[in-house]
Amino acid sequence: NEKKIHLPEINKTINVANSKDSLLDLLAKEEIIIYSPCGGKGTCGKCKIRVKGSVNDITNEEKNFLTEDELENDIRLACRTFITGYADVYLLEGKLRNDSKSSLETLKEYKVNNKVIKKYIKIHKPTLENNNSVVECINNSLKDVHIDLDMLRKISKDIDYSKNVTITLYDNELIDMEYEDTRDKNYGVAIDIGTTTVACYLMDLNNGKQIKVSSTQNPQAVYGADVISRINYCLENEEGVEVLSKKVKKGIDELIKELSVKANIDKRHIYQCVLVGNTTMNHLFIGLNPKSLSAMPFNPVIKDVVIEKASRIGINSINSHGKIVFLSNIGGFVGSDTVGAIISADLTHDVDNSLIIDLGTNGEIVLSTPKGRYACSTAAGPAFEGAKIKNGMQAFSGAINSVIIEDDMHYTTIDNQPAKGICGSGLIDIISEFIRIGIITEDGKIVEPHVLNNEKLSKRIIKNGRKKEVIIAYDNETYNRQIITITQKDVRELQLAKGAIKAGINILLKVAEVKFQNIDRILLAGAFGNYINKESARRIGVFPNVELDKIISLGNAAGEGAKLALCNKEILDISRREYSLATKHIEISTHPDFQDEFVSGMYFK
Ligand code: FES
């Protein structure tokens, strides 16, 4: 009985080699990534897919998440579906890697003070009189150049004194030698490894211009949406670190290859990658076991910057002697993505009290004051990204992304498509409007319908069993004719996320002895900061109650920091010395005030 699946949408057939692989695993092996925040444990209900053909019977876990309508329409959870013969598979929310890749060009320029230098020189031949070695001949022309064994082997094969050569140096290490003038070809890639998304920026290192950008979902996402699930995967599986490390490096290699093909650049001329990511992403990329991050005192294996040869790390899409530079971590879960954000906010001269907040799955907060800099991370959970929310989804086409309530509920969706679910910015708007109108109380309870003096809104409060839900989109407005609601549990999830962020902010303020009234600016890092409604976020209490013009979006601050450090070696050094090693990491979960701050942070006051 031959087992195979066919994907009619992309006309692809896949043979099932291992019947123990779930449909989620089978697709992941083919680089088809289905949104799977629980990492395939059958507990999030997000990996829905349509399957027609020979498969296992519906499992109990699936019954928890699938409506009768969905069951009738062959909808299954990919992580709970196993192929027993031939089946047609249709992707619903699943995004093909190629679909989720985006490319854009920008004219922005970055200041160049590069570690990678190219020189076009003549190497003088040895003579019988001077009896110089090849290395001495090179050094006579360049002075104190270090050449590693791999490079020496290469040179010993190629050396030709009759021609001029282009020498490429990284600091004072010789990393390439070519027999033509290629000084105008000097490229690098800044890479931001997010838990959810990986972005690569191809840069011209001669002029600091950004050439092209490409991004994709982090291929590790099939092993869980957050860093904890990925760490757990490594703890539970002998080969875990290797699997996750290879996954992300392969994804990065593909992105860089795509960029160089589009920009018509030879990979030989890409000499440096500067990476940022949270501590877990950092460890998994380098191939370090993140075990020490899983238990108190949550210390990383390494904090300092890592500089290695591309071939040693296993990045194959750049010059094999090129350098992979992973910026330094701060401590605990606060990694170099936060260092990137500090670089991009240019906090070198701390003349004011600035708060940097990154509202990712793992919320990172930095408080920078004239007296010192403090950082913490807080397990905000994936609610801001739509996970653990009944109708939550990522910010894709059809996601409800903004909501206002007047006489009735009004919302917009991404690309103006029929509503599919609610993304993070939509969720924050909804809760903010619920508070403003009084649909939820200060402690987050959905009120009885009669409390509202508005018939249209009262009708939206329904009961599902004994639990209340609020209808955001009626069935005739949505893509699958199912209502989209916010449940009492969803409100609770958001309260937990905001309680965690609030506790982090307040504890840092206490440690630094700064009053929230004295915060001069709040800088929002991460793409999310670009599109959330700041007023809504302030109303629900994600940020302290400061004037709106003090809240500034930094955009993708981590990626910006990586680009700046790639182009300018001074920034690379400062980031290590001042931003990473001099920032004090505060472990908030063990702070005596944490519980109180967390609980009071959950209130909508
Ligand atoms: Fe399948 Fe979460 S239920 S990935």
Coordinates of C-alpha atoms and ligand atoms in Angstrom, one line a residue:
N1 CA 0.0 0.0 0.0
E2 CA 1.9 3.0 -1.3
K3 CA 1.4 6.1 0.8
K4 CA 1.5 9.5 -0.8
I5 CA -0.1 12.9 -0.7
H6 CA -0.9 15.3 -3.5
L7 CA -1.1 19.1 -3.1
P8 CA -3.4 20.2 -6.0
E9 CA -2.8 23.9 -5.3
I10 CA 0.9 23.6 -6.2
N11 CA 0.7 20.4 -8.1
K12 CA 3.1 18.5 -6.0
T13 CA 3.1 14.9 -4.9
I14 CA 5.0 13.7 -1.9
N15 CA 5.8 10.1 -1.0
V16 CA 5.3 9.2 2.6
A17 CA 8.6 7.5 3.6
N18 CA 7.8 7.3 7.3
S19 CA 4.2 6.6 8.3
K20 CA 5.0 7.8 11.8
D21 CA 5.4 11.3 10.4
S22 CA 2.3 13.5 10.9
L23 CA 1.1 15.5 8.0
L24 CA 2.7 18.6 9.7
D25 CA 6.1 16.8 9.7
L26 CA 5.7 15.6 6.1
L27 CA 5.0 19.1 4.9
A28 CA 7.8 20.6 7.0
K29 CA 10.2 18.2 5.4
E30 CA 9.1 19.7 2.1
E31 CA 9.7 23.3 3.4
I32 CA 5.9 23.9 3.6
I33 CA 5.5 25.5 6.9
I34 CA 2.1 25.4 8.6
Y35 CA 1.5 27.8 11.5
S36 CA 1.9 25.5 14.5
P37 CA 2.4 27.5 17.7
C38 CA 2.2 24.5 20.0
G39 CA 4.9 22.7 18.0
G40 CA 2.6 19.8 16.9
K41 CA 1.4 18.8 20.3
G42 CA -2.3 19.0 19.4
T43 CA -3.0 21.7 21.9
C44 CA -3.3 24.9 20.0
G45 CA -5.7 23.9 17.2
K46 CA -4.0 26.2 14.7
C47 CA -2.6 23.8 12.2
K48 CA -5.8 23.3 10.3
I49 CA -5.6 21.8 6.9
R50 CA -8.1 20.1 4.5
V51 CA -7.4 16.5 3.7
K52 CA -9.4 14.2 1.4
G53 CA -8.4 10.5 1.2
S54 CA -7.0 7.7 3.3
V55 CA -6.0 9.1 6.7
N56 CA -6.4 8.0 10.4
D57 CA -9.7 8.6 12.2
I58 CA -10.4 11.9 13.9
T59 CA -8.6 12.1 17.2
N60 CA -10.1 13.4 20.5
E61 CA -7.7 16.4 20.4
E62 CA -9.1 17.3 17.0
K63 CA -12.7 17.1 18.3
N64 CA -11.8 19.9 20.8
F65 CA -10.9 22.3 18.0
L66 CA -12.9 21.4 15.0
T67 CA -16.5 22.4 14.5
E68 CA -19.1 20.1 13.0
D69 CA -19.0 22.1 9.8
E70 CA -15.2 21.8 9.6
L71 CA -15.4 18.1 10.3
E72 CA -17.9 17.7 7.4
N73 CA -15.6 19.7 5.2
D74 CA -12.6 17.4 5.8
I75 CA -10.7 19.9 7.9
R76 CA -8.1 18.3 10.2
L77 CA -5.3 19.3 12.4
A78 CA -2.1 18.6 10.4
C79 CA -0.2 17.5 13.5
R80 CA -2.8 14.8 14.3
T81 CA -3.3 13.5 10.8
F82 CA -1.4 10.5 9.5
I83 CA -1.5 9.3 5.9
T84 CA -2.6 5.6 5.4
G85 CA -2.9 5.6 1.6
Y86 CA -3.5 8.3 -0.9
A87 CA -4.8 11.7 0.1
D88 CA -5.3 15.2 -1.4
V89 CA -4.1 18.0 0.9
Y90 CA -5.2 21.6 0.6
L91 CA -3.4 24.3 2.5
L92 CA -5.6 26.8 4.4
E93 CA -3.7 29.2 6.6
G94 CA -0.4 27.4 5.7
K95 CA 2.0 29.6 3.9
L96 CA 4.5 28.3 1.4
R97 CA 7.9 29.5 2.1
N98 CA 8.1 31.2 -1.3
D99 CA 4.8 32.9 -0.6
S100 CA 5.9 34.4 2.6
K101 CA 9.2 35.7 1.3
S102 CA 9.1 39.3 0.5
S103 CA 11.6 41.5 -1.3
L104 CA 12.0 45.2 -1.3
E105 CA 14.7 47.6 -2.1
T106 CA 15.7 50.7 -0.3
L107 CA 18.0 53.7 -0.9
K108 CA 19.0 54.2 2.7
E109 CA 22.7 54.4 3.3
Y110 CA 24.7 53.4 6.3
K111 CA 28.0 55.0 7.5
V112 CA 30.9 52.8 6.3
N113 CA 33.9 52.0 8.4
N114 CA 34.4 48.5 7.4
K115 CA 36.3 45.5 8.8
V116 CA 36.4 44.0 5.3
I117 CA 39.1 45.8 3.2
K118 CA 40.1 45.0 -0.4
K119 CA 43.5 45.9 -1.9
Y120 CA 44.8 45.5 -5.4
I121 CA 48.5 44.8 -5.1
K122 CA 51.5 43.2 -6.6
I123 CA 53.2 40.5 -4.7
H124 CA 56.9 40.5 -5.2
K125 CA 58.5 37.2 -6.3
P126 CA 60.9 35.5 -4.0
T127 CA 64.5 35.4 -5.2
L128 CA 67.5 33.2 -4.7
E129 CA 69.0 36.0 -2.7
N130 CA 66.2 36.8 -0.3
N131 CA 64.9 33.3 -0.1
N132 CA 61.5 34.5 1.1
S133 CA 58.5 32.2 1.8
V134 CA 55.2 32.9 0.1
V135 CA 53.9 34.3 3.4
E136 CA 56.9 36.6 3.7
C137 CA 56.3 37.8 0.1
I138 CA 52.7 38.6 0.9
N139 CA 53.6 40.3 4.2
N140 CA 56.3 42.4 2.4
S141 CA 53.4 43.9 0.5
L142 CA 50.8 44.1 3.2
K143 CA 52.4 44.0 6.7
D144 CA 51.5 41.7 9.5
V145 CA 48.8 39.8 7.8
H146 CA 47.5 36.6 9.4
I147 CA 46.7 33.7 7.1
D148 CA 45.0 30.6 8.4
L149 CA 45.9 27.1 7.3
D150 CA 42.9 26.6 5.0
M151 CA 43.8 29.9 3.2
L152 CA 47.5 28.9 3.0
R153 CA 46.6 25.6 1.4
K154 CA 44.5 27.5 -1.2
I155 CA 47.3 30.1 -1.9
S156 CA 49.9 27.4 -2.2
K157 CA 47.9 25.9 -5.0
D158 CA 47.2 29.2 -6.9
I159 CA 50.1 31.6 -6.3
D160 CA 51.1 33.4 -9.5
Y161 CA 53.6 36.3 -9.2
S162 CA 53.1 37.4 -12.7
K163 CA 49.7 39.0 -12.0
N164 CA 48.4 41.6 -9.7
V165 CA 46.0 40.3 -7.0
T166 CA 43.0 41.6 -5.1
I167 CA 43.5 40.7 -1.4
T168 CA 40.5 40.7 0.9
L169 CA 41.3 41.4 4.6
Y170 CA 39.0 41.0 7.6
D171 CA 40.8 43.1 10.2
N172 CA 44.3 41.9 9.5
E173 CA 43.4 38.4 8.4
L174 CA 43.7 37.5 4.7
I175 CA 40.4 35.9 3.7
D176 CA 40.6 35.9 -0.1
M177 CA 42.9 36.4 -3.0
E178 CA 41.8 36.8 -6.6
Y179 CA 43.7 37.4 -9.8
E180 CA 41.6 40.3 -11.1
D181 CA 40.6 43.7 -9.7
T182 CA 37.4 43.0 -7.7
R183 CA 37.6 45.9 -5.3
D184 CA 34.2 47.2 -6.3
K185 CA 32.6 43.9 -5.2
N186 CA 32.4 43.9 -1.4
Y187 CA 29.2 42.7 0.2
G188 CA 27.8 41.6 3.5
V189 CA 24.5 40.4 4.9
A190 CA 22.8 41.6 8.1
I191 CA 20.5 38.9 9.5
D192 CA 17.8 39.2 12.1
I193 CA 16.7 35.8 13.4
G194 CA 13.4 36.3 15.0
T195 CA 11.5 33.5 16.8
T196 CA 8.8 33.9 14.1
T197 CA 10.6 35.5 11.1
V198 CA 14.1 35.5 9.7
A199 CA 15.1 38.6 7.7
C200 CA 18.2 39.0 5.6
Y201 CA 19.5 42.4 4.3
L202 CA 22.1 42.4 1.5
M203 CA 24.4 45.4 1.9
D204 CA 27.1 46.9 -0.3
L205 CA 30.0 47.3 2.1
N206 CA 31.8 49.8 -0.1
N207 CA 29.1 52.4 0.2
G208 CA 26.8 51.2 3.0
K209 CA 23.8 50.9 0.6
Q210 CA 21.2 48.3 1.2
I211 CA 20.7 46.3 -2.0
K212 CA 17.9 43.9 -1.3
V213 CA 15.9 42.4 1.5
S214 CA 14.3 39.0 1.9
S215 CA 12.5 37.3 4.7
T216 CA 10.7 34.1 5.5
Q217 CA 9.1 32.4 8.5
N218 CA 11.7 30.9 10.8
P219 CA 11.8 27.3 9.7
Q220 CA 12.1 26.2 13.3
A221 CA 8.5 27.3 13.8
V222 CA 7.2 23.8 13.3
Y223 CA 8.9 22.9 16.5
G224 CA 6.9 25.5 18.5
A225 CA 6.0 29.2 18.4
D226 CA 8.0 30.3 21.3
V227 CA 11.6 29.9 22.6
I228 CA 10.4 27.6 25.5
S229 CA 9.0 25.0 23.1
R230 CA 12.2 25.1 21.1
I231 CA 14.3 24.7 24.2
N232 CA 12.0 21.8 25.3
Y233 CA 12.5 20.2 21.9
C234 CA 16.2 20.2 22.5
L235 CA 15.8 18.8 26.0
E236 CA 13.6 16.0 24.8
N237 CA 15.5 15.0 21.7
E238 CA 19.1 13.9 21.5
E239 CA 19.5 15.5 18.1
G240 CA 17.3 18.5 18.9
V241 CA 20.0 21.2 18.8
E242 CA 21.4 19.9 15.5
V243 CA 18.0 19.6 13.9
L244 CA 17.0 23.2 14.9
S245 CA 20.4 24.6 14.1
K246 CA 20.5 23.1 10.6
K247 CA 16.9 24.2 9.9
V248 CA 17.6 27.9 10.5
K249 CA 21.0 27.8 8.7
K250 CA 19.4 26.2 5.7
G251 CA 16.7 28.8 5.7
I252 CA 19.3 31.6 5.9
D253 CA 21.3 30.0 3.1
E254 CA 18.3 30.0 0.9
L255 CA 17.5 33.6 1.6
I256 CA 21.0 34.7 0.9
K257 CA 21.1 32.6 -2.3
E258 CA 17.9 34.2 -3.4
L259 CA 19.3 37.7 -2.7
S260 CA 22.6 37.1 -4.6
V261 CA 20.8 35.6 -7.6
K262 CA 18.5 38.6 -7.7
A263 CA 21.3 41.1 -7.3
N264 CA 23.6 39.2 -9.6
I265 CA 26.3 38.8 -7.0
D266 CA 28.9 36.0 -6.7
K267 CA 28.7 34.4 -3.3
R268 CA 32.5 34.7 -3.2
H269 CA 32.2 38.4 -2.8
I270 CA 29.9 38.2 0.3
Y271 CA 32.5 38.4 3.1
Q272 CA 30.6 39.0 6.3
C273 CA 27.2 38.3 8.0
V274 CA 26.3 40.1 11.2
L275 CA 23.5 38.4 13.1
V276 CA 21.1 39.3 15.9
G277 CA 18.6 37.2 17.7
N278 CA 17.3 36.4 21.2
T279 CA 19.6 34.2 23.3
T280 CA 17.8 31.0 22.3
M281 CA 18.0 31.9 18.6
N282 CA 21.7 32.8 19.1
H283 CA 22.5 29.4 20.9
L284 CA 20.6 27.4 18.4
F285 CA 22.2 29.0 15.4
I286 CA 25.7 28.6 16.8
G287 CA 24.8 25.0 17.8
L288 CA 25.0 25.5 21.6
N289 CA 22.6 23.5 23.8
P290 CA 20.2 26.0 25.3
K291 CA 19.8 23.8 28.4
S292 CA 21.1 26.4 30.8
L293 CA 18.4 28.8 29.7
S294 CA 15.7 26.4 30.9
A295 CA 16.4 26.5 34.6
M296 CA 17.4 29.1 37.2
P297 CA 19.4 31.3 37.0
F298 CA 18.6 31.2 33.2
N299 CA 22.2 32.0 32.2
P300 CA 23.4 31.7 28.6
V301 CA 26.4 29.6 27.6
I302 CA 28.0 32.7 26.1
K303 CA 27.3 36.4 26.2
D304 CA 30.2 37.7 24.2
V305 CA 30.2 38.3 20.4
V306 CA 30.9 35.1 18.4
I307 CA 33.1 35.5 15.3
E308 CA 33.7 32.4 13.2
K309 CA 34.5 31.4 9.7
A310 CA 31.4 30.7 7.5
S311 CA 32.5 27.2 6.6
R312 CA 33.0 26.3 10.3
I313 CA 29.5 27.6 11.3
G314 CA 27.9 25.9 8.3
I315 CA 26.8 28.9 6.2
N316 CA 27.4 28.0 2.6
S317 CA 25.9 30.9 0.7
I318 CA 28.8 33.3 1.3
N319 CA 32.6 33.1 0.8
S320 CA 33.7 30.1 2.8
H321 CA 36.5 32.1 4.5
G322 CA 34.0 35.0 5.2
K323 CA 33.1 35.8 8.8
I324 CA 29.9 35.1 10.7
V325 CA 29.5 37.6 13.5
F326 CA 26.8 37.0 16.1
L327 CA 26.4 40.1 18.2
S328 CA 26.7 39.7 22.0
N329 CA 23.9 38.8 24.4
I330 CA 22.9 40.8 27.5
G331 CA 21.9 38.0 29.8
G332 CA 19.1 35.5 30.4
F333 CA 16.7 35.6 27.5
V334 CA 17.8 39.1 26.5
G335 CA 19.9 38.6 23.4
S336 CA 21.6 40.5 20.7
D337 CA 18.3 41.5 19.1
T338 CA 17.9 43.8 22.0
V339 CA 21.5 45.0 21.6
G340 CA 20.5 45.7 17.9
A341 CA 17.6 47.8 19.2
I342 CA 19.9 49.8 21.5
I343 CA 22.3 50.4 18.6
S344 CA 19.5 51.5 16.4
A345 CA 18.1 53.8 19.1
D346 CA 21.6 55.2 19.4
L347 CA 21.7 55.2 23.2
T348 CA 25.4 55.8 23.4
H349 CA 25.0 59.0 25.2
D350 CA 22.4 58.4 27.9
V351 CA 21.1 61.9 28.6
D352 CA 17.5 60.9 29.2
N353 CA 15.4 58.1 30.6
S354 CA 14.5 55.9 27.6
L355 CA 12.5 52.8 27.7
I356 CA 12.8 50.3 24.8
I357 CA 10.1 47.8 24.6
D358 CA 10.0 44.8 22.2
L359 CA 6.6 43.2 22.3
G360 CA 7.5 39.9 20.8
T361 CA 6.5 36.5 22.1
N362 CA 9.3 37.1 24.6
G363 CA 8.9 40.7 25.6
E364 CA 12.3 42.5 26.1
I365 CA 12.5 45.7 28.0
V366 CA 15.5 48.0 28.3
L367 CA 15.6 51.1 30.6
S368 CA 18.4 53.4 29.8
T369 CA 19.2 56.2 32.2
P370 CA 22.1 58.6 32.7
K371 CA 23.2 56.4 35.6
G372 CA 23.1 53.1 33.9
R373 CA 21.3 50.7 31.7
Y374 CA 19.0 47.8 32.8
A375 CA 17.3 45.0 30.8
C376 CA 14.9 42.2 31.4
S377 CA 12.8 39.8 29.5
T378 CA 9.3 38.8 30.4
A379 CA 7.3 35.9 29.2
A380 CA 4.6 37.8 27.4
G381 CA 3.5 34.7 25.6
P382 CA 2.4 34.7 22.0
A383 CA -0.9 36.5 22.5
F384 CA 0.3 39.6 20.8
E385 CA 1.0 37.5 17.8
G386 CA -2.4 35.9 17.8
A387 CA -1.5 32.6 19.2
K388 CA -3.5 31.1 22.2
I389 CA -6.4 33.3 21.1
K390 CA -9.4 31.4 19.9
N391 CA -9.6 33.2 16.5
G392 CA -6.1 34.6 16.7
M393 CA -3.9 34.5 13.6
Q394 CA -0.7 36.2 12.4
A395 CA -0.8 39.4 10.5
F396 CA -1.7 37.9 7.2
S397 CA -4.3 38.7 4.6
G398 CA -7.8 38.6 6.1
A399 CA -6.7 39.3 9.7
I400 CA -8.8 41.8 11.6
N401 CA -6.1 44.5 12.4
S402 CA -8.0 47.5 13.7
V403 CA -11.4 47.9 15.4
I404 CA -13.5 50.8 16.7
I405 CA -16.8 50.7 18.4
E406 CA -19.4 53.4 17.7
D407 CA -23.0 52.4 17.4
D408 CA -21.7 49.0 16.6
M409 CA -18.5 47.1 16.0
H410 CA -16.4 48.3 13.0
Y411 CA -13.2 46.6 11.8
T412 CA -10.7 46.5 9.0
T413 CA -8.9 43.5 7.7
I414 CA -5.5 43.2 6.0
D415 CA -5.9 43.4 2.2
N416 CA -9.6 44.1 2.8
Q417 CA -10.3 40.4 2.6
P418 CA -13.3 38.7 4.3
A419 CA -12.3 38.2 8.0
K420 CA -10.3 35.1 8.8
G421 CA -9.2 35.9 12.4
I422 CA -7.7 38.5 14.6
C423 CA -4.0 39.5 14.7
G424 CA -2.2 41.2 17.6
S425 CA -2.9 44.8 16.6
G426 CA -6.6 44.0 16.2
L427 CA -6.7 42.3 19.6
I428 CA -5.2 45.3 21.4
D429 CA -7.8 47.6 19.6
I430 CA -10.6 45.3 20.6
I431 CA -9.7 45.1 24.2
S432 CA -9.1 48.8 24.4
E433 CA -12.5 49.5 22.9
F434 CA -14.1 46.9 25.2
I435 CA -12.7 48.9 28.1
R436 CA -13.8 52.3 26.7
I437 CA -17.4 51.1 26.1
G438 CA -17.6 48.9 29.2
I439 CA -17.9 45.5 27.5
I440 CA -15.3 44.3 30.0
T441 CA -14.8 45.3 33.6
E442 CA -11.5 46.6 35.1
D443 CA -10.6 43.0 36.1
G444 CA -11.3 41.8 32.5
K445 CA -14.7 40.1 32.9
I446 CA -17.1 40.3 30.0
V447 CA -20.3 42.0 31.3
E448 CA -23.9 40.7 31.0
P449 CA -25.5 41.9 27.8
H450 CA -28.2 44.0 29.5
V451 CA -25.6 46.2 31.2
L452 CA -24.8 47.7 27.8
N453 CA -27.3 50.4 26.7
N454 CA -27.0 49.4 23.1
E455 CA -29.0 46.7 21.5
K456 CA -26.5 46.0 18.6
L457 CA -23.7 45.5 21.1
S458 CA -25.7 43.6 23.6
K459 CA -26.6 41.1 20.9
R460 CA -22.9 40.5 20.3
I461 CA -22.4 39.1 23.8
I462 CA -23.3 35.4 23.5
K463 CA -22.8 32.3 25.7
N464 CA -20.8 29.3 24.6
G465 CA -21.7 26.8 27.3
R466 CA -21.3 28.8 30.5
K467 CA -18.6 31.1 29.1
K468 CA -19.3 34.4 27.5
E469 CA -17.9 35.5 24.1
V470 CA -18.2 38.7 22.1
I471 CA -18.9 38.5 18.4
I472 CA -16.5 40.6 16.4
A473 CA -17.5 39.4 12.9
Y474 CA -20.8 37.7 12.1
D475 CA -20.7 34.5 10.0
N476 CA -21.9 36.3 6.8
E477 CA -18.8 38.5 7.0
T478 CA -16.1 35.8 7.3
Y479 CA -14.3 33.7 4.8
N480 CA -15.5 30.3 6.2
R481 CA -18.9 31.4 7.4
Q482 CA -18.0 31.0 11.0
I483 CA -18.4 33.8 13.5
I484 CA -15.2 35.4 14.9
T485 CA -15.3 36.0 18.6
I486 CA -13.3 37.1 21.6
T487 CA -13.7 34.8 24.5
Q488 CA -13.3 35.3 28.2
K489 CA -10.1 33.2 27.9
D490 CA -8.8 35.4 25.2
V491 CA -9.2 38.5 27.4
R492 CA -7.4 36.6 30.1
E493 CA -4.5 35.7 27.7
L494 CA -4.0 39.4 26.9
Q495 CA -4.2 40.3 30.6
L496 CA -1.4 37.8 31.3
A497 CA 0.7 39.2 28.4
K498 CA 0.2 42.8 29.5
G499 CA 0.7 41.9 33.2
A500 CA 4.1 40.4 32.3
I501 CA 5.2 43.5 30.3
K502 CA 3.9 45.9 33.0
A503 CA 5.7 44.0 35.7
G504 CA 8.9 44.1 33.7
I505 CA 8.7 47.9 33.2
N506 CA 7.8 48.6 36.8
I507 CA 10.6 46.4 38.2
L508 CA 13.2 48.1 36.0
L509 CA 11.9 51.5 37.0
K510 CA 12.2 50.5 40.7
V511 CA 15.7 49.1 40.3
A512 CA 16.9 52.2 38.4
E513 CA 15.0 54.4 40.9
V514 CA 13.2 56.3 38.1
K515 CA 9.6 57.4 38.3
F516 CA 7.4 56.7 35.3
Q517 CA 6.6 60.4 35.1
N518 CA 10.3 60.9 34.4
I519 CA 10.4 58.7 31.3
D520 CA 11.4 60.9 28.4
R521 CA 10.6 58.5 25.6
I522 CA 9.3 55.0 25.0
L523 CA 10.8 53.4 21.9
L524 CA 8.9 50.5 20.4
A525 CA 11.1 47.9 18.7
G526 CA 9.9 45.1 16.5
A527 CA 7.6 45.3 13.5
F528 CA 4.6 45.0 15.8
G529 CA 5.4 48.5 17.2
N530 CA 4.9 50.0 13.7
Y531 CA 1.3 49.0 13.3
I532 CA -0.3 48.8 16.8
N533 CA -2.5 51.7 17.7
K534 CA -0.4 53.4 20.5
E535 CA -3.4 54.9 22.1
S536 CA -5.1 51.5 22.4
A537 CA -2.0 50.0 23.8
R538 CA -1.6 52.8 26.3
R539 CA -5.3 52.5 27.3
I540 CA -5.1 48.8 28.1
G541 CA -1.9 49.5 30.0
V542 CA 0.8 47.9 27.9
F543 CA 2.8 51.1 28.3
P544 CA 3.0 53.5 31.2
N545 CA 0.6 56.5 30.9
V546 CA 2.9 58.9 29.1
E547 CA 2.0 61.5 26.4
L548 CA 1.4 59.8 23.1
D549 CA 4.1 61.8 21.3
K550 CA 6.7 60.3 23.7
I551 CA 5.9 56.8 22.2
I552 CA 8.0 56.3 19.1
S553 CA 8.2 53.3 16.8
L554 CA 11.7 52.2 15.9
G555 CA 10.6 49.8 13.2
N556 CA 12.6 46.7 12.9
A557 CA 15.2 47.9 15.4
A558 CA 17.1 44.6 15.7
G559 CA 17.7 44.3 12.0
E560 CA 18.7 48.0 11.8
G561 CA 21.2 47.4 14.5
A562 CA 22.7 44.5 12.6
K563 CA 23.0 46.6 9.5
L564 CA 24.7 49.4 11.4
A565 CA 27.2 47.0 13.0
L566 CA 27.9 45.3 9.7
C567 CA 28.9 48.5 8.0
N568 CA 30.7 50.1 10.9
K569 CA 33.3 48.3 13.0
E570 CA 33.2 51.0 15.7
I571 CA 29.6 50.2 16.3
L572 CA 30.4 46.5 16.5
D573 CA 33.0 47.2 19.3
I574 CA 30.7 49.7 21.1
S575 CA 27.8 47.3 21.1
R576 CA 30.0 44.6 22.7
R577 CA 31.6 46.8 25.3
E578 CA 28.9 49.3 26.2
Y579 CA 25.5 47.8 25.1
S580 CA 25.9 44.2 26.0
L581 CA 28.5 43.7 28.7
A582 CA 27.7 47.0 30.5
T583 CA 23.9 46.5 30.5
K584 CA 22.7 45.0 33.8
H585 CA 20.4 42.1 33.3
I586 CA 17.6 41.9 35.8
E587 CA 15.9 38.5 36.4
I588 CA 12.4 39.8 37.2
S589 CA 10.7 36.5 38.0
T590 CA 12.8 36.2 41.2
H591 CA 12.3 39.9 42.2
P592 CA 10.4 40.1 45.5
D593 CA 7.8 42.5 43.9
F594 CA 7.2 40.4 40.8
Q595 CA 4.0 38.7 41.8
D596 CA 2.4 41.9 43.1
E597 CA 3.4 43.8 40.0
F598 CA 2.3 41.1 37.7
V599 CA -1.2 40.7 39.3
S600 CA -1.8 44.4 39.5
G601 CA -0.5 44.8 35.9
M602 CA -3.3 42.5 34.8
Y603 CA -6.0 45.0 35.7
F604 CA -7.3 47.5 33.2
K605 CA -7.0 50.7 35.1
Ligands
FES1 FE1 -1.4 21.1 15.7 FE2 -0.9 22.9 17.5 S1 -2.6 21.6 17.3 S2 0.3 22.4 15.9

